[in-house]
Amino acid sequence: MSREELATLLEAEGGPRYHGDQVFRWLYARRRFDPELFTDLPKPLRTKLAQSARVDVPKITARVTADDGTVKYGLALPGGGTVETVFMTHRDRITLCASSQVGCALMCGFCLTARMGLIRHLTAGEIVGQIARIQEDQGLRDRPFNIVFMGMGEPLHNYDGVLAAVRLLVDPAGFALAKRRITISTSGLAPAIERLASEPIRPRLAVSLNATTDELRDRIMPVNRKYPIARLLAACRRFAKATGERFTFEYVLLAGVNDTDADVLRLAKLLRANPAKLNLIPFNEVPGWLPYRAPARERVVAIRDQLLAMGLPVSIRYSRGATARAACGQLAVISDGPGPSLPPPLEVSL
Ligand code: SAH
């Protein structure tokens, strides 16, 4: 619930509206979920709230640690279904990779989440509950961290849920995260990118480009048939112009598919025409499930160096968590389906 929704709830319980702000603080800043603990509210109101209201936070059902220390969580949602959320540290930087949907509707051929289909959107409460649960489990308290909506789902498909969650996360009386610490990654829903540009509270934008021709992008990312590259780039340019912010292109490198010399030249051209930096992501393999391979490491480095030599802002983003199947594109909760069972499964049940 937002501040306004809480104020209305508290009013309905017979208190003044400002009690809504107090409850807001308990929930989102102190992250206490039992109304009996809300000691700055009158005792009778607390008791009444405890009877009439419930704070549901996702429950941890599984926890797997990869060899690089990345932790993948399975979280059972109050509204049903399970998502995976990933906790990563790099030096002293902490990043949570959050899910916005159970499954995904976008059908990208290189992403395991697509194999689930879309089950449903997460509510704003489930999204911030996901964050709060992991914050608590990792003992982060008030340590700052980054959130990337790069877990399960297409965040801009669940536009209202994700933006409501972002507003809760940046509210100074709540989680108080800086908005530059939150990034939404999209497969390229052009109209939603344009809508995002006009939001007063707006996370950073990353766009999964992944191909330099419509012919290939149509094939590996069916969303391209609806919003082809030119349409997508027009939306990105509008976003950059309206916000004055630079965005990021992501480019998953698939061996022999989108990593040729011709691709590199087309990428360079695209980058010159757009105020974006580029993250190259070597493909994370899921053998038996995803029909692609990662290029050799030397090829990945050569592509980066070639683009750098042309003066373009490029870096390689090596994914973390692969040994826990926690890397980009590897998140999925699939009990049975085609192919071999998924390696390695969430083997720790709590
Ligand atoms: N739906 C959103 C966010 C989730 S995916 C999006 O498409 O952007 C986050 C990033 O991981 C995207 O850039 C996506 O292209 C990339 N990705 C998907 N599958 C991958 C895989 N198997 N290996 C590496 N990156 C992958």
PDB file of C-alpha atoms in Angstrom, residues 68-73 85-99 130-131 134-135 138 140 143-151 177 180-184 204 317-318 320-321 326 328:
ATOM      1  CA  ASP A  68      31.170 -16.939  -6.410  1.00  0.00           C
ATOM      2  CA  GLY A  69      29.021 -16.262  -3.330  1.00  0.00           C
ATOM      3  CA  THR A  70      25.912 -15.238  -5.282  1.00  0.00           C
ATOM      4  CA  VAL A  71      22.767 -16.468  -3.552  1.00  0.00           C
ATOM      5  CA  LYS A  72      19.634 -17.472  -5.410  1.00  0.00           C
ATOM      6  CA  TYR A  73      16.412 -17.515  -3.434  1.00  0.00           C
ATOM      7  CA  THR A  85      15.522 -13.510  -6.685  1.00  0.00           C
ATOM      8  CA  VAL A  86      19.290 -13.197  -6.713  1.00  0.00           C
ATOM      9  CA  PHE A  87      21.599 -11.546  -4.168  1.00  0.00           C
ATOM     10  CA  MET A  88      25.017 -10.536  -5.485  1.00  0.00           C
ATOM     11  CA  THR A  89      28.017  -8.776  -4.036  1.00  0.00           C
ATOM     12  CA  HIS A  90      30.967  -7.394  -5.903  1.00  0.00           C
ATOM     13  CA  ARG A  91      33.629  -5.810  -3.714  1.00  0.00           C
ATOM     14  CA  ASP A  92      31.441  -3.691  -1.413  1.00  0.00           C
ATOM     15  CA  ARG A  93      28.631  -3.246  -3.907  1.00  0.00           C
ATOM     16  CA  ILE A  94      25.412  -5.148  -3.226  1.00  0.00           C
ATOM     17  CA  THR A  95      22.875  -5.837  -5.950  1.00  0.00           C
ATOM     18  CA  LEU A  96      19.525  -7.576  -5.763  1.00  0.00           C
ATOM     19  CA  CYS A  97      18.190  -8.970  -9.010  1.00  0.00           C
ATOM     20  CA  ALA A  98      14.424  -8.805  -8.610  1.00  0.00           C
ATOM     21  CA  SER A  99      11.546 -10.512 -10.407  1.00  0.00           C
ATOM     22  CA  GLN A 130      10.701  -9.733  -2.078  1.00  0.00           C
ATOM     23  CA  ILE A 131      13.284  -7.023  -1.422  1.00  0.00           C
ATOM     24  CA  ILE A 134      16.186 -10.685   1.299  1.00  0.00           C
ATOM     25  CA  GLN A 135      17.344  -7.542   3.088  1.00  0.00           C
ATOM     26  CA  GLN A 138      21.180 -11.015   4.486  1.00  0.00           C
ATOM     27  CA  LEU A 140      21.524  -5.649   5.376  1.00  0.00           C
ATOM     28  CA  ARG A 143      23.149  -0.704   4.056  1.00  0.00           C
ATOM     29  CA  PRO A 144      22.540   0.769   0.602  1.00  0.00           C
ATOM     30  CA  PHE A 145      22.121  -1.635  -2.302  1.00  0.00           C
ATOM     31  CA  ASN A 146      21.153  -1.648  -5.956  1.00  0.00           C
ATOM     32  CA  ILE A 147      18.096  -3.251  -7.482  1.00  0.00           C
ATOM     33  CA  VAL A 148      18.016  -4.480 -11.048  1.00  0.00           C
ATOM     34  CA  PHE A 149      14.733  -5.705 -12.492  1.00  0.00           C
ATOM     35  CA  MET A 150      16.531  -8.379 -14.463  1.00  0.00           C
ATOM     36  CA  GLY A 151      15.062 -11.416 -12.745  1.00  0.00           C
ATOM     37  CA  LEU A 177      16.831   4.062  -1.915  1.00  0.00           C
ATOM     38  CA  ARG A 180      19.693   5.911  -9.582  1.00  0.00           C
ATOM     39  CA  ARG A 181      20.197   2.641  -7.671  1.00  0.00           C
ATOM     40  CA  ILE A 182      17.212   1.041  -9.391  1.00  0.00           C
ATOM     41  CA  THR A 183      17.381  -0.185 -12.988  1.00  0.00           C
ATOM     42  CA  ILE A 184      14.614  -1.584 -15.129  1.00  0.00           C
ATOM     43  CA  ARG A 204      17.289   3.867 -14.812  1.00  0.00           C
ATOM     44  CA  ARG A 317      29.220  -7.913 -17.979  1.00  0.00           C
ATOM     45  CA  TYR A 318      30.201 -11.348 -16.801  1.00  0.00           C
ATOM     46  CA  ARG A 320      27.419 -14.038 -11.541  1.00  0.00           C
ATOM     47  CA  GLY A 321      25.812 -17.083  -9.989  1.00  0.00           C
ATOM     48  CA  ALA A 326      21.240 -17.843 -10.944  1.00  0.00           C
ATOM     49  CA  CYS A 328      20.949 -13.760 -16.424  1.00  0.00           C
TER      50      CYS A 328
END
